[in-house]
Structures are given as C-alpha cells and as structure tokens.
PDB file of C-alpha atoms and ligand atoms in Angstrom:
ATOM      1  CA  UNK Z 513     100.079  86.481  91.780  1.00  0.00           C
ATOM      2  CA  UNK Z 514     103.581  87.073  93.271  1.00  0.00           C
ATOM      3  CA  UNK Z 515     104.067  90.610  94.654  1.00  0.00           C
ATOM      4  CA  UNK Z 516     106.828  91.347  92.124  1.00  0.00           C
ATOM      5  CA  UNK Z 517     104.374  90.761  89.246  1.00  0.00           C
ATOM      6  CA  UNK Z 518     101.811  93.264  90.538  1.00  0.00           C
ATOM      7  CA  UNK Z 519     101.553  96.436  88.446  1.00  0.00           C
ATOM      8  CA  UNK Z 520     100.945  98.411  91.671  1.00  0.00           C
ATOM      9  CA  UNK Z 521     103.909  98.934  94.021  1.00  0.00           C
ATOM     10  CA  UNK Z 522     101.823 100.357  96.855  1.00  0.00           C
ATOM     11  CA  UNK Z 523      98.326 101.559  97.623  1.00  0.00           C
ATOM     12  CA  UNK Z 524      98.231 105.248  98.564  1.00  0.00           C
ATOM     13  CA  UNK Z 525      94.478 105.594  99.162  1.00  0.00           C
ATOM     14  CA  UNK Z 526      92.019 102.819  99.872  1.00  0.00           C
ATOM     15  CA  UNK Z 527      88.495 102.575  98.514  1.00  0.00           C
ATOM     16  CA  UNK Z 528      87.075 103.428 101.976  1.00  0.00           C
ATOM     17  CA  UNK Z 529      89.300 106.507 102.386  1.00  0.00           C
ATOM     18  CA  UNK Z 530      88.229 107.802  98.983  1.00  0.00           C
ATOM     19  CA  UNK Z 531      84.551 107.119  99.706  1.00  0.00           C
ATOM     20  CA  UNK Z 532      84.663 109.070 102.985  1.00  0.00           C
ATOM     21  CA  UNK Z 533      86.441 112.046 101.433  1.00  0.00           C
ATOM     22  CA  UNK Z 534      84.110 112.208  98.417  1.00  0.00           C
ATOM     23  CA  UNK Z 535      81.093 112.224 100.783  1.00  0.00           C
ATOM     24  CA  UNK Z 536      82.618 115.131 102.732  1.00  0.00           C
ATOM     25  CA  UNK Z 537      83.338 117.056  99.527  1.00  0.00           C
ATOM     26  CA  UNK Z 538      79.758 116.508  98.353  1.00  0.00           C
ATOM     27  CA  UNK Z 539      78.355 117.779 101.655  1.00  0.00           C
ATOM     28  CA  UNK Z 540      80.540 120.910 101.543  1.00  0.00           C
ATOM     29  CA  UNK Z 541      79.557 121.621  97.934  1.00  0.00           C
ATOM     30  CA  UNK Z 542      75.849 121.131  98.724  1.00  0.00           C
ATOM     31  CA  UNK Z 543      76.085 123.586 101.631  1.00  0.00           C
ATOM     32  CA  UNK Z 544      77.933 126.231  99.599  1.00  0.00           C
ATOM     33  CA  UNK Z 545      75.770 125.958  96.467  1.00  0.00           C
ATOM     34  CA  UNK Z 546      72.288 125.511  97.949  1.00  0.00           C
ATOM     35  CA  UNK Z 547      69.786 127.513  95.878  1.00  0.00           C
ATOM     36  CA  UNK Z 548      72.354 128.332  93.151  1.00  0.00           C
ATOM     37  CA  UNK Z 549      71.566 125.486  90.698  1.00  0.00           C
ATOM     38  CA  UNK Z 550      75.296 124.972  89.942  1.00  0.00           C
ATOM     39  CA  UNK Z 551      76.708 123.460  86.770  1.00  0.00           C
ATOM     40  CA  UNK Z 552      79.386 120.839  87.378  1.00  0.00           C
ATOM     41  CA  UNK Z 553      81.908 120.703  84.536  1.00  0.00           C
ATOM     42  CA  UNK Z 554      84.320 117.786  84.125  1.00  0.00           C
ATOM     43  CA  UNK Z 555      87.072 116.923  81.674  1.00  0.00           C
ATOM     44  CA  UNK Z 556      86.843 113.486  80.094  1.00  0.00           C
ATOM     45  CA  UNK Z 557      88.015 110.865  80.736  1.00  0.00           C
ATOM     46  CA  UNK Z 558      89.921 110.780  84.016  1.00  0.00           C
ATOM     47  CA  UNK Z 559      87.184 112.499  85.999  1.00  0.00           C
ATOM     48  CA  UNK Z 560      84.337 110.100  85.242  1.00  0.00           C
ATOM     49  CA  UNK Z 561      84.704 107.844  88.283  1.00  0.00           C
ATOM     50  CA  UNK Z 562      85.071 110.773  90.690  1.00  0.00           C
ATOM     51  CA  UNK Z 563      82.245 112.692  89.016  1.00  0.00           C
ATOM     52  CA  UNK Z 564      79.877 109.714  89.222  1.00  0.00           C
ATOM     53  CA  UNK Z 565      80.494 109.340  92.977  1.00  0.00           C
ATOM     54  CA  UNK Z 566      80.597 113.080  93.706  1.00  0.00           C
ATOM     55  CA  UNK Z 567      77.272 113.663  91.947  1.00  0.00           C
ATOM     56  CA  UNK Z 568      75.571 111.125  94.204  1.00  0.00           C
ATOM     57  CA  UNK Z 569      77.073 112.837  97.276  1.00  0.00           C
ATOM     58  CA  UNK Z 570      75.515 116.240  96.421  1.00  0.00           C
ATOM     59  CA  UNK Z 571      71.876 116.276  97.583  1.00  0.00           C
ATOM     60  CA  UNK Z 572      70.820 119.567  95.893  1.00  0.00           C
ATOM     61  CA  UNK Z 573      69.680 120.279  92.302  1.00  0.00           C
ATOM     62  CA  UNK Z 574      72.515 120.767  89.797  1.00  0.00           C
ATOM     63  CA  UNK Z 575      73.369 119.954  86.195  1.00  0.00           C
ATOM     64  CA  UNK Z 576      76.497 118.425  84.709  1.00  0.00           C
ATOM     65  CA  UNK Z 577      78.424 118.808  81.460  1.00  0.00           C
ATOM     66  CA  UNK Z 578      81.741 117.576  80.057  1.00  0.00           C
ATOM     67  CA  UNK Z 579      84.650 118.815  77.976  1.00  0.00           C
ATOM     68  CA  UNK Z 580      87.135 116.581  76.202  1.00  0.00           C
ATOM     69  CA  UNK Z 581      90.676 117.733  75.475  1.00  0.00           C
ATOM     70  CA  UNK Z 582      93.782 116.180  73.986  1.00  0.00           C
ATOM     71  CA  UNK Z 583      95.239 113.854  76.570  1.00  0.00           C
ATOM     72  CA  UNK Z 584      98.253 114.127  78.896  1.00  0.00           C
ATOM     73  CA  UNK Z 585     101.376 113.037  77.079  1.00  0.00           C
ATOM     74  CA  UNK Z 586      99.998 113.799  73.623  1.00  0.00           C
ATOM     75  CA  UNK Z 587     102.061 115.699  71.077  1.00  0.00           C
ATOM     76  CA  UNK Z 588     101.315 119.127  72.530  1.00  0.00           C
ATOM     77  CA  UNK Z 589     103.265 121.421  74.859  1.00  0.00           C
ATOM     78  CA  UNK Z 590     102.174 121.363  78.529  1.00  0.00           C
ATOM     79  CA  UNK Z 591      99.215 123.661  79.090  1.00  0.00           C
ATOM     80  CA  UNK Z 592      98.404 123.749  75.401  1.00  0.00           C
ATOM     81  CA  UNK Z 593      94.890 122.422  75.132  1.00  0.00           C
ATOM     82  CA  UNK Z 594      93.173 121.057  72.065  1.00  0.00           C
ATOM     83  CA  UNK Z 595      89.417 120.962  72.574  1.00  0.00           C
ATOM     84  CA  UNK Z 596      88.009 117.662  71.275  1.00  0.00           C
ATOM     85  CA  UNK Z 597      84.507 118.213  72.688  1.00  0.00           C
ATOM     86  CA  UNK Z 598      83.038 121.486  73.927  1.00  0.00           C
ATOM     87  CA  UNK Z 599      80.346 121.940  76.587  1.00  0.00           C
ATOM     88  CA  UNK Z 600      76.785 121.456  75.412  1.00  0.00           C
ATOM     89  CA  UNK Z 601      75.378 124.106  77.774  1.00  0.00           C
ATOM     90  CA  UNK Z 602      76.005 127.844  77.934  1.00  0.00           C
ATOM     91  CA  UNK Z 603      77.730 128.827  81.182  1.00  0.00           C
ATOM     92  CA  UNK Z 604      76.948 132.554  80.977  1.00  0.00           C
ATOM     93  CA  UNK Z 605      75.458 133.642  84.302  1.00  0.00           C
ATOM     94  CA  UNK Z 606      75.802 130.131  85.784  1.00  0.00           C
ATOM     95  CA  UNK Z 607      77.580 129.125  88.959  1.00  0.00           C
ATOM     96  CA  UNK Z 608      80.167 126.742  87.538  1.00  0.00           C
ATOM     97  CA  UNK Z 609      82.089 124.213  89.593  1.00  0.00           C
ATOM     98  CA  UNK Z 610      84.977 122.764  87.621  1.00  0.00           C
ATOM     99  CA  UNK Z 611      85.541 119.177  88.763  1.00  0.00           C
ATOM    100  CA  UNK Z 612      89.049 117.752  88.218  1.00  0.00           C
ATOM    101  CA  UNK Z 613      90.589 114.396  88.989  1.00  0.00           C
ATOM    102  CA  UNK Z 614      94.151 115.663  89.401  1.00  0.00           C
ATOM    103  CA  UNK Z 615      96.022 118.957  89.355  1.00  0.00           C
ATOM    104  CA  UNK Z 616      99.804 118.757  89.123  1.00  0.00           C
ATOM    105  CA  UNK Z 617     101.564 121.484  87.120  1.00  0.00           C
ATOM    106  CA  UNK Z 618      98.170 123.192  86.860  1.00  0.00           C
ATOM    107  CA  UNK Z 619      98.894 124.287  83.297  1.00  0.00           C
ATOM    108  CA  UNK Z 620      95.948 122.408  81.767  1.00  0.00           C
ATOM    109  CA  UNK Z 621      93.539 123.735  84.367  1.00  0.00           C
ATOM    110  CA  UNK Z 622      94.902 127.277  84.041  1.00  0.00           C
ATOM    111  CA  UNK Z 623      94.190 127.239  80.303  1.00  0.00           C
ATOM    112  CA  UNK Z 624      90.708 125.749  80.757  1.00  0.00           C
ATOM    113  CA  UNK Z 625      89.731 128.234  83.484  1.00  0.00           C
ATOM    114  CA  UNK Z 626      90.806 131.143  81.298  1.00  0.00           C
ATOM    115  CA  UNK Z 627      88.682 129.775  78.456  1.00  0.00           C
ATOM    116  CA  UNK Z 628      85.640 129.282  80.708  1.00  0.00           C
ATOM    117  CA  UNK Z 629      86.011 132.711  82.355  1.00  0.00           C
ATOM    118  CA  UNK Z 630      85.735 134.338  78.926  1.00  0.00           C
ATOM    119  CA  UNK Z 631      82.209 132.874  78.749  1.00  0.00           C
ATOM    120  CA  UNK Z 632      81.189 135.038  81.738  1.00  0.00           C
ATOM    121  CA  UNK Z 633      79.906 132.568  84.336  1.00  0.00           C
ATOM    122  CA  UNK Z 634      78.400 134.063  87.529  1.00  0.00           C
ATOM    123  CA  UNK Z 635      81.142 132.242  89.449  1.00  0.00           C
ATOM    124  CA  UNK Z 636      83.833 129.689  88.664  1.00  0.00           C
ATOM    125  CA  UNK Z 637      85.481 127.515  91.304  1.00  0.00           C
ATOM    126  CA  UNK Z 638      87.482 124.281  91.255  1.00  0.00           C
ATOM    127  CA  UNK Z 639      87.042 120.979  93.047  1.00  0.00           C
ATOM    128  CA  UNK Z 640      89.905 118.526  92.544  1.00  0.00           C
ATOM    129  CA  UNK Z 641      90.070 115.123  94.137  1.00  0.00           C
ATOM    130  CA  UNK Z 642      93.855 114.853  93.905  1.00  0.00           C
ATOM    131  CA  UNK Z 643      96.440 117.612  94.144  1.00  0.00           C
ATOM    132  CA  UNK Z 644     100.215 117.389  93.685  1.00  0.00           C
ATOM    133  CA  UNK Z 645     101.138 120.870  94.971  1.00  0.00           C
ATOM    134  CA  UNK Z 646     104.895 120.295  94.740  1.00  0.00           C
ATOM    135  CA  UNK Z 647     104.648 120.138  90.950  1.00  0.00           C
ATOM    136  CA  UNK Z 648     102.616 123.352  90.559  1.00  0.00           C
ATOM    137  CA  UNK Z 649     103.921 125.807  87.946  1.00  0.00           C
ATOM    138  CA  UNK Z 650     101.047 128.327  88.051  1.00  0.00           C
ATOM    139  CA  UNK Z 651      99.093 129.719  90.989  1.00  0.00           C
ATOM    140  CA  UNK Z 652      95.551 128.375  90.990  1.00  0.00           C
ATOM    141  CA  UNK Z 653      92.652 128.887  93.372  1.00  0.00           C
ATOM    142  CA  UNK Z 654      91.393 125.411  94.383  1.00  0.00           C
ATOM    143  CA  UNK Z 655      88.222 125.732  96.477  1.00  0.00           C
ATOM    144  CA  UNK Z 656      87.876 122.034  97.305  1.00  0.00           C
ATOM    145  CA  UNK Z 657      90.753 119.531  97.475  1.00  0.00           C
ATOM    146  CA  UNK Z 658      90.240 115.864  98.286  1.00  0.00           C
ATOM    147  CA  UNK Z 659      93.785 114.654  98.902  1.00  0.00           C
ATOM    148  CA  UNK Z 660      97.293 116.011  98.505  1.00  0.00           C
ATOM    149  CA  UNK Z 661      99.544 113.426  96.876  1.00  0.00           C
ATOM    150  CA  UNK Z 662     103.320 113.091  96.674  1.00  0.00           C
ATOM    151  CA  UNK Z 663     105.123 113.507  93.382  1.00  0.00           C
ATOM    152  CA  UNK Z 664     104.512 109.971  92.124  1.00  0.00           C
ATOM    153  CA  UNK Z 665     102.623 108.664  89.122  1.00  0.00           C
ATOM    154  CA  UNK Z 666      99.398 107.123  90.389  1.00  0.00           C
ATOM    155  CA  UNK Z 667      96.594 105.144  88.788  1.00  0.00           C
ATOM    156  CA  UNK Z 668      93.131 103.941  89.733  1.00  0.00           C
ATOM    157  CA  UNK Z 669      89.801 105.584  90.563  1.00  0.00           C
ATOM    158  CA  UNK Z 670      89.649 106.908  86.970  1.00  0.00           C
ATOM    159  CA  UNK Z 671      93.348 107.738  86.566  1.00  0.00           C
ATOM    160  CA  UNK Z 672      95.145 105.850  83.839  1.00  0.00           C
ATOM    161  CA  UNK Z 673      98.524 104.839  82.523  1.00  0.00           C
ATOM    162  CA  UNK Z 674      98.225 104.398  78.740  1.00  0.00           C
ATOM    163  CA  UNK Z 675      94.427 104.103  79.230  1.00  0.00           C
ATOM    164  CA  UNK Z 676      94.790 101.180  81.663  1.00  0.00           C
ATOM    165  CA  UNK Z 677      93.987 100.835  85.386  1.00  0.00           C
ATOM    166  CA  UNK Z 678      91.086 103.347  85.505  1.00  0.00           C
ATOM    167  CA  UNK Z 679      88.888 100.610  86.995  1.00  0.00           C
ATOM    168  CA  UNK Z 680      90.950 100.058  90.152  1.00  0.00           C
ATOM    169  CA  UNK Z 681      88.759 101.107  93.116  1.00  0.00           C
ATOM    170  CA  UNK Z 682      91.824 102.403  95.030  1.00  0.00           C
ATOM    171  CA  UNK Z 683      94.675 104.749  94.106  1.00  0.00           C
ATOM    172  CA  UNK Z 684      98.100 103.155  93.784  1.00  0.00           C
ATOM    173  CA  UNK Z 685     101.592 103.946  92.581  1.00  0.00           C
ATOM    174  CA  UNK Z 686     102.692 102.040  89.510  1.00  0.00           C
ATOM    175  CA  UNK Z 687     105.562  99.662  89.986  1.00  0.00           C
ATOM    176  CA  UNK Z 688     108.857 100.495  88.325  1.00  0.00           C
ATOM    177  CA  UNK Z 689     108.431  97.305  86.266  1.00  0.00           C
ATOM    178  CA  UNK Z 690     105.467  98.911  84.505  1.00  0.00           C
ATOM    179  CA  UNK Z 691     106.993 102.398  84.187  1.00  0.00           C
ATOM    180  CA  UNK Z 692     110.407 101.084  83.040  1.00  0.00           C
ATOM    181  CA  UNK Z 693     109.608  97.751  81.360  1.00  0.00           C
ATOM    182  CA  UNK Z 694     113.098  97.318  79.909  1.00  0.00           C
ATOM    183  CA  UNK Z 695     114.943  97.707  83.210  1.00  0.00           C
ATOM    184  CA  UNK Z 696     116.617  94.718  84.849  1.00  0.00           C
ATOM    185  CA  UNK Z 697     115.203  93.841  88.308  1.00  0.00           C
ATOM    186  CA  UNK Z 698     118.508  94.768  90.027  1.00  0.00           C
ATOM    187  CA  UNK Z 699     118.236  98.296  88.521  1.00  0.00           C
ATOM    188  CA  UNK Z 700     114.825  98.874  90.098  1.00  0.00           C
ATOM    189  CA  UNK Z 701     115.422 100.290  93.557  1.00  0.00           C
ATOM    190  CA  UNK Z 702     111.768 100.077  94.676  1.00  0.00           C
TER     191      UNK Z 702
HETATM  192  P1  IMP G 405      98.632 119.356  84.660  1.00  0.00           P
HETATM  193  O1  IMP G 405      98.359 120.288  83.527  1.00  0.00           O
HETATM  194  O2  IMP G 405     100.093 119.043  84.773  1.00  0.00           O
HETATM  195  O3  IMP G 405      98.077 119.856  85.982  1.00  0.00           O
HETATM  196  O4  IMP G 405      97.950 117.976  84.256  1.00  0.00           O
HETATM  197  C1  IMP G 405      96.910 117.399  84.972  1.00  0.00           C
HETATM  198  C2  IMP G 405      96.437 116.162  84.249  1.00  0.00           C
HETATM  199  O5  IMP G 405      97.514 115.234  84.059  1.00  0.00           O
HETATM  200  C3  IMP G 405      95.407 115.426  85.098  1.00  0.00           C
HETATM  201  O6  IMP G 405      94.092 115.840  84.794  1.00  0.00           O
HETATM  202  C4  IMP G 405      95.661 113.963  84.733  1.00  0.00           C
HETATM  203  O7  IMP G 405      94.880 113.615  83.614  1.00  0.00           O
HETATM  204  C5  IMP G 405      97.125 113.916  84.333  1.00  0.00           C
HETATM  205  N1  IMP G 405      97.950 113.397  85.436  1.00  0.00           N
HETATM  206  C6  IMP G 405      98.809 114.071  86.211  1.00  0.00           C
HETATM  207  N2  IMP G 405      99.410 113.287  87.122  1.00  0.00           N
HETATM  208  C7  IMP G 405      98.879 112.054  86.937  1.00  0.00           C
HETATM  209  C8  IMP G 405      99.075 110.777  87.604  1.00  0.00           C
HETATM  210  O8  IMP G 405      99.845 110.612  88.582  1.00  0.00           O
HETATM  211  N3  IMP G 405      98.341 109.740  87.121  1.00  0.00           N
HETATM  212  C9  IMP G 405      97.471 109.855  86.079  1.00  0.00           C
HETATM  213  N4  IMP G 405      97.265 111.022  85.436  1.00  0.00           N
HETATM  214  C10 IMP G 405      97.959 112.116  85.858  1.00  0.00           C
END
C-alpha cells in the first residue's frame, strides 16, 4: 500500500513500548494493592485492550467490573455522562482502581469519579494508559499514568475513530486524509 493511502500518518507508540509500560504499571499496582483485594473498574469500550493486558500483568487477587457510558462525540455536552450500563458489583468499602484508556479534558472522568465516590468506596484511584495533560480542563488526581501524549487524535490499542482501528497493536496518529476526507491533497500540510 503506498504511504499516502495509509490511514496512519505516524506511529507514536510501538507494540513493544506499550507492552513494557503495561508490565511496569501492573507491577506497581500489585505492590500498592497487595492484600487489599482491589476492584478494577473500566469504561467500555476503549479500555478493553488495555484492561485485558493490565489484568494479566497484576499477579495478586482482584476483581473487575465495567461501566458503559454514551460515547465521545455523541449528542451530549462534554462531561455530561449518560450511563448505558452500571457496575454489577457494589463498591462500598472496596479499594477501587478506575482504569482508563485516555484522559484529555478530564471532564468525563471527573463526572464518573464523583458518581463512584458517592458510593463510598474505601479508596478510589485512577490508572490511565494515555494522558493528554495539555487539554485538561479540570484538576484530577491520576495515580498511575502510562504515557503522556501530545494533543493529537490517536487510534489503536483499543482507541477508535468512528469505531474503527481499535485492533491496531500500536498507537498512531490518524492521517489528515482520514480526518478531513474532503480536503484536496495540496491542502493537507502533513
Ligand atoms: P475527556 O472527557 O475529554 O477526558 O474524554 C476522554 C475520552 O475521550 C477517552 O476515554 C476516549 O474515549 C476519548 N478520546 C480522547 N482523545 C482521544 C483520541 O485521541 N483517540 C481516541 N479517543 C479519544
């Protein structure tokens, strides 16, 4: 396939880089939560690839549960969350680790943490694989961060663009051809 036809303009993180970082995150989480029987909570669907790898990197007992919310770009204001699927377990008195794929403005996470805190967990911390700190609109405590990313739209390793590209084993920036399909090639600077 010619380079210009590739949907990915450049690879930001390789499969090996992600694998090494996820292993390190798992080891840190296992050390901090030993004996606490933590509950890992993820938001469907972007987190599934990270969660599947992270779980296998945590060699202590824990349980896992998922929420589903209305997706990014849906007809809601930023930070406004519509719960499509609630947790199946009670989190009262549990040590909860909220596992995120990506935090950018932080508005979604802020809303979800407030909701979960009302359920009185013993503790509530966040592990995000990707962080875009330059886009943050609310202050959020992130206990574990995999990688800081620049302000670019990325796909792969569970992250999508219109539900596509989640299966890429690396993280890449989408080419302008995909993001701006109507633009003439001479208008696309990079
Ligand atoms: P926030 O409320 O702005 O922090 O939204 C975070 C959510 O937006 C993440 O959980 C992702 O689902 C989505 N998101 C943000 N940036 C990207 C990106 O570059 N690629 C794919 N999804 C993204």
